[in-house]
Coordinates of N, CA, C and O in Angstrom, one line a residue:
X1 N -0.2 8.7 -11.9 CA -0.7 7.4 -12.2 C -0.7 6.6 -10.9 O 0.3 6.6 -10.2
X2 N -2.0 5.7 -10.3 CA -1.7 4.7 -9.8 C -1.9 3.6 -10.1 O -2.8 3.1 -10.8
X3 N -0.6 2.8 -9.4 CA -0.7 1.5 -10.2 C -0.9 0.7 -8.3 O -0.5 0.8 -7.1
X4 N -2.1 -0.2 -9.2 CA -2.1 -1.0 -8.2 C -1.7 -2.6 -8.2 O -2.1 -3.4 -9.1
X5 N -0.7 -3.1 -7.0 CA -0.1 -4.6 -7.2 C -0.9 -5.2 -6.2 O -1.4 -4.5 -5.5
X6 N -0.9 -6.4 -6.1 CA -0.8 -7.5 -5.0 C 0.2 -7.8 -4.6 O 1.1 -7.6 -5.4
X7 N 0.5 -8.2 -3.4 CA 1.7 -9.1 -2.5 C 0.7 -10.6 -2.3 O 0.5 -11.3 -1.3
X8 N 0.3 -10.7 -3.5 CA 0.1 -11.9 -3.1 C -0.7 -12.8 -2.1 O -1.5 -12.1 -1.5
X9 N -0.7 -14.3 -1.7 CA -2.0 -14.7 -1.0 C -1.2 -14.7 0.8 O -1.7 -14.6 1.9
X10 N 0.4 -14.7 0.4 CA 0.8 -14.9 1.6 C 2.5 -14.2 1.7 O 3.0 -13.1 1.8
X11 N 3.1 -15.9 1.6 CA 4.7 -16.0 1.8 C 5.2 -14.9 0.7 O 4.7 -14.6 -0.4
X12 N 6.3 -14.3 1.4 CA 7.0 -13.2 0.5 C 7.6 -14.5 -1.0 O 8.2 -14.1 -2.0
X13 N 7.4 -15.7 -0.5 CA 8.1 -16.2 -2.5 C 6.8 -16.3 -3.3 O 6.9 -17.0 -4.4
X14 N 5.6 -15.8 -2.8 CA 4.3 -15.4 -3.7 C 4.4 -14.3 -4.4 O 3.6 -14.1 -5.2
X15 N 5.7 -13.2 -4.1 CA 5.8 -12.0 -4.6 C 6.1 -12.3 -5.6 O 6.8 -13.3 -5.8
X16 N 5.7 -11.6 -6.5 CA 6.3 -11.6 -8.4 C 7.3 -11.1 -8.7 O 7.4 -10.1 -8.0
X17 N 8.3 -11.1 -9.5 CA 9.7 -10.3 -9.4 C 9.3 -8.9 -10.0 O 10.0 -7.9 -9.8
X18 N 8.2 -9.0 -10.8 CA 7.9 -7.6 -11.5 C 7.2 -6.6 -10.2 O 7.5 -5.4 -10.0
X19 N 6.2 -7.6 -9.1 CA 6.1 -6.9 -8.2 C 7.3 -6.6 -7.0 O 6.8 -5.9 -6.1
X20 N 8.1 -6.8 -6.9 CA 9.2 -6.5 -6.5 C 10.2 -5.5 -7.3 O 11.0 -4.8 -6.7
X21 N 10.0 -5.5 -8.4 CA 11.0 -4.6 -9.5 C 10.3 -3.2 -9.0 O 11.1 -2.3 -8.9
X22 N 8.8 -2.6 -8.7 CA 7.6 -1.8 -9.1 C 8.1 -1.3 -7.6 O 8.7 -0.3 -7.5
X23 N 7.9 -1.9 -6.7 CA 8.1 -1.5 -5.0 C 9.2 -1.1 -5.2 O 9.2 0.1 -5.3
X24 N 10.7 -1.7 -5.4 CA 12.0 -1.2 -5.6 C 12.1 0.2 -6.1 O 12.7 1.2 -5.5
X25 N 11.5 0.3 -7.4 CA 11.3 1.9 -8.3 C 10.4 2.6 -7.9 O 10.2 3.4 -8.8
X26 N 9.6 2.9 -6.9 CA 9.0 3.8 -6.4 C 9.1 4.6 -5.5 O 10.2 4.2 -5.0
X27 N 8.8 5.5 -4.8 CA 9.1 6.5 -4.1 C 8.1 6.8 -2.8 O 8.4 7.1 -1.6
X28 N 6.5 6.7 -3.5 CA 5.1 6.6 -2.5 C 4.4 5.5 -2.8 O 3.7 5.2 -3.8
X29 N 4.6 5.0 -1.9 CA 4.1 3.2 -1.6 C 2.7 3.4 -0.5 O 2.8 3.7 0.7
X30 N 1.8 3.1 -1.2 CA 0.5 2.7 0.2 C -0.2 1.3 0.2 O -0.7 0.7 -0.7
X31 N 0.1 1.1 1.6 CA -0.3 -0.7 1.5 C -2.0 -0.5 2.3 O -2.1 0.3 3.3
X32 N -3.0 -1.2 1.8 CA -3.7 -1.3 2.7 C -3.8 -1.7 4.0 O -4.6 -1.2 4.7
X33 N -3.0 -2.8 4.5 CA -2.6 -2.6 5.8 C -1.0 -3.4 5.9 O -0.4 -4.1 5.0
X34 N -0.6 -3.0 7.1 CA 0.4 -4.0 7.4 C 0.4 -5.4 7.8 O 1.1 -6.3 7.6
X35 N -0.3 -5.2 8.3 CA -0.5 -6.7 8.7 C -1.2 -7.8 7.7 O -2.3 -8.1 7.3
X36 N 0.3 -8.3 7.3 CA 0.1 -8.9 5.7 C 1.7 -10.2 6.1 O 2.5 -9.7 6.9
X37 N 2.0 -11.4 5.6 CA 3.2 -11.8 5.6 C 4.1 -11.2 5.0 O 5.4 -11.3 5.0
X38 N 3.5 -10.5 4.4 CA 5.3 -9.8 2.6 C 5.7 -8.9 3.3 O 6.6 -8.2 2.8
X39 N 5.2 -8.5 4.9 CA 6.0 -7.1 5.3 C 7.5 -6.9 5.2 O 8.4 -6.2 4.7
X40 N 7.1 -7.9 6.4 CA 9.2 -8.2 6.8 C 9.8 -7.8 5.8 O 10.5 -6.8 5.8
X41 N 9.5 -8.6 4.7 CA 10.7 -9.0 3.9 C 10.5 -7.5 2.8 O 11.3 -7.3 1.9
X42 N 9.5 -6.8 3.0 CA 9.5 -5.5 1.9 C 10.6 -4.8 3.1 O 11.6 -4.2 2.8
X43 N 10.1 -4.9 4.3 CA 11.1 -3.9 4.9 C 12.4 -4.2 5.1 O 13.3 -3.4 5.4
X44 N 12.8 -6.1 5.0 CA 14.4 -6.6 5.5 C 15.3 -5.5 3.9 O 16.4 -4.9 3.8
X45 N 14.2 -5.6 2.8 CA 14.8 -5.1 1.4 C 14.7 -3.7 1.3 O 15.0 -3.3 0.2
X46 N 14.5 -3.0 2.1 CA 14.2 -1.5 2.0 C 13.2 -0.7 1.8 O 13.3 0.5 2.0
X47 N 12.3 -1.2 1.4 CA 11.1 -1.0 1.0 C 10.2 -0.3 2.2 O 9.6 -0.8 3.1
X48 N 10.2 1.3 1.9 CA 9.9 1.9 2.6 C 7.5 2.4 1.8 O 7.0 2.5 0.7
X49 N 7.2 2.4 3.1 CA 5.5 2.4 2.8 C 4.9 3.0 3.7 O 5.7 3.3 4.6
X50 N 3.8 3.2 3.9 CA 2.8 4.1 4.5 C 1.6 3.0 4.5 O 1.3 2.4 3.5
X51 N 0.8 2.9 5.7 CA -0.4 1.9 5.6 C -1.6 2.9 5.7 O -1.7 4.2 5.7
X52 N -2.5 1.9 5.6 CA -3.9 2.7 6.0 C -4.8 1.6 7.0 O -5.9 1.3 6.9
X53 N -3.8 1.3 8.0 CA -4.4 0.0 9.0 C -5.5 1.5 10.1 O -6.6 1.5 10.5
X54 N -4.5 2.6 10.0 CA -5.8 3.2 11.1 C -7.2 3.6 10.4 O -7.9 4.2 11.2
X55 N -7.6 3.4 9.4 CA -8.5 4.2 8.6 C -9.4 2.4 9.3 O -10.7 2.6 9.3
X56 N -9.2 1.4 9.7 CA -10.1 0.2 10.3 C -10.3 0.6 11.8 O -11.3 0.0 12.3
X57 N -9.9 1.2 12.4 CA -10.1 1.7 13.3 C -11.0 3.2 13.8 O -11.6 3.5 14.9
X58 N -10.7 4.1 12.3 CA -11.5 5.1 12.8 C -12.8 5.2 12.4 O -13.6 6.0 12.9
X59 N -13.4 3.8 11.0 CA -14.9 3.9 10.5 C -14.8 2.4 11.1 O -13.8 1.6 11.3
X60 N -16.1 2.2 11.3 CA -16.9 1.2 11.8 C -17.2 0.5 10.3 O -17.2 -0.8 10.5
X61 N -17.3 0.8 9.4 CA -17.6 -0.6 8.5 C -16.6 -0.4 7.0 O -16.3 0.6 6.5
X62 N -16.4 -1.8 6.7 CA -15.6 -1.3 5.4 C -16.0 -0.5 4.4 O -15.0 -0.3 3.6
X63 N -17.1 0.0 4.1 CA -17.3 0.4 2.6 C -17.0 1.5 3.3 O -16.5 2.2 2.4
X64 N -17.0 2.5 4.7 CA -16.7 3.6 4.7 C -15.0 3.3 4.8 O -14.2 4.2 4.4
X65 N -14.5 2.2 5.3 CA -13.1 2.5 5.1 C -12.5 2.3 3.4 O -11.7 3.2 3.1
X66 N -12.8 1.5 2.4 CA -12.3 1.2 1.6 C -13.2 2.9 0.8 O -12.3 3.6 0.4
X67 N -14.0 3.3 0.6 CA -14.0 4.8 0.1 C -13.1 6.0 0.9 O -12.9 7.1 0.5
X68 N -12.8 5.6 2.2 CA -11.7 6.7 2.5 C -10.3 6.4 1.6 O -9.6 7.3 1.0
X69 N -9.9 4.9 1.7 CA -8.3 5.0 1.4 C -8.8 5.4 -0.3 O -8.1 6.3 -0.8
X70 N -9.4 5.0 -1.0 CA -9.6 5.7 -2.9 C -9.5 6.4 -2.9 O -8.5 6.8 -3.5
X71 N -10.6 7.5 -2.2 CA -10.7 9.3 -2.2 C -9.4 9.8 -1.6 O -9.0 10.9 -1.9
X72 N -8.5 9.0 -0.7 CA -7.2 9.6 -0.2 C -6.0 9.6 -1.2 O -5.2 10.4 -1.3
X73 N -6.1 8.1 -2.0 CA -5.2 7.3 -2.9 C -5.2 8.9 -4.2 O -4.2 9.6 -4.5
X74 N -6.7 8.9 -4.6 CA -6.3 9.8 -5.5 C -6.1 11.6 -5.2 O -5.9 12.5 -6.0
X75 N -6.3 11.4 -4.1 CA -5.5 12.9 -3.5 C -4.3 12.9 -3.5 O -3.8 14.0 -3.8
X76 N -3.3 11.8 -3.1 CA -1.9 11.8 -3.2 C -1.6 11.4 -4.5 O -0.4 11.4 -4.6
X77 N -2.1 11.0 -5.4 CA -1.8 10.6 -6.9 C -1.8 12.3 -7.5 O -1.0 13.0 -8.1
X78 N -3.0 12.7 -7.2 CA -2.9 14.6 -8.1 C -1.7 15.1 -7.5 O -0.9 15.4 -8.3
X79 N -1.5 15.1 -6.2 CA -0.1 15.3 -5.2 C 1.2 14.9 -5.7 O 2.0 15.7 -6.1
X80 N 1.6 13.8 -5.8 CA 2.5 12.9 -6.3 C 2.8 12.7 -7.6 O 4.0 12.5 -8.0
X81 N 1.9 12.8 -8.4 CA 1.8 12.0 -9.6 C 2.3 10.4 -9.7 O 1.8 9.7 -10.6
X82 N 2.7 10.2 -9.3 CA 2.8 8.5 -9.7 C 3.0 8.0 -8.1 O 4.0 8.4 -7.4
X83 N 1.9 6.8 -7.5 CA 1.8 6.1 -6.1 C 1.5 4.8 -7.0 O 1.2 4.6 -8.2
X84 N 2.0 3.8 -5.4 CA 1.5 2.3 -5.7 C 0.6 2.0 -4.6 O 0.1 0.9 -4.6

């Protein structure tokens, strides 16, 4: 299964506690990028993740990046079985 959350528009007290309960209980975490405010504070809490900031760097425009991280998402979901 993946489930997908938001972190919200910014400040980590935008996070929801259910999205916080979801990151806590998981195991394979992919953020679309790091560079977001909720980082810190997923990583001061333990919250271990995987980005896809280089997939903006290796296609020149978003629709080829946002169809690499899906097509990748559900390769590691058949892999995994349950990602966020």
């Amino acid at each position: 299964m993946i489930k997908i959350i938001g972190r919200g528009p910014g400040s980590s007290d935008a996070l929801t506690l259910s999205t916080v309960e979801v990151l806590k209980n998981s195991h394979k975490i992919y953020l679309r990028t790091e560079k977001h405010p909720t980082v810190k504070y997923l990583c001061d809490i333990g919250i271990r993740f995987e980005t896809y900031d280089g997939a903006y760097e290796k296609f020149d425009d978003f629709d080829d990046v946002y169809g690499f991280i899906a097509e990748d998402l559900i390769k590691k979901a058949l892999e995994y079985k349950d990602i966020v």
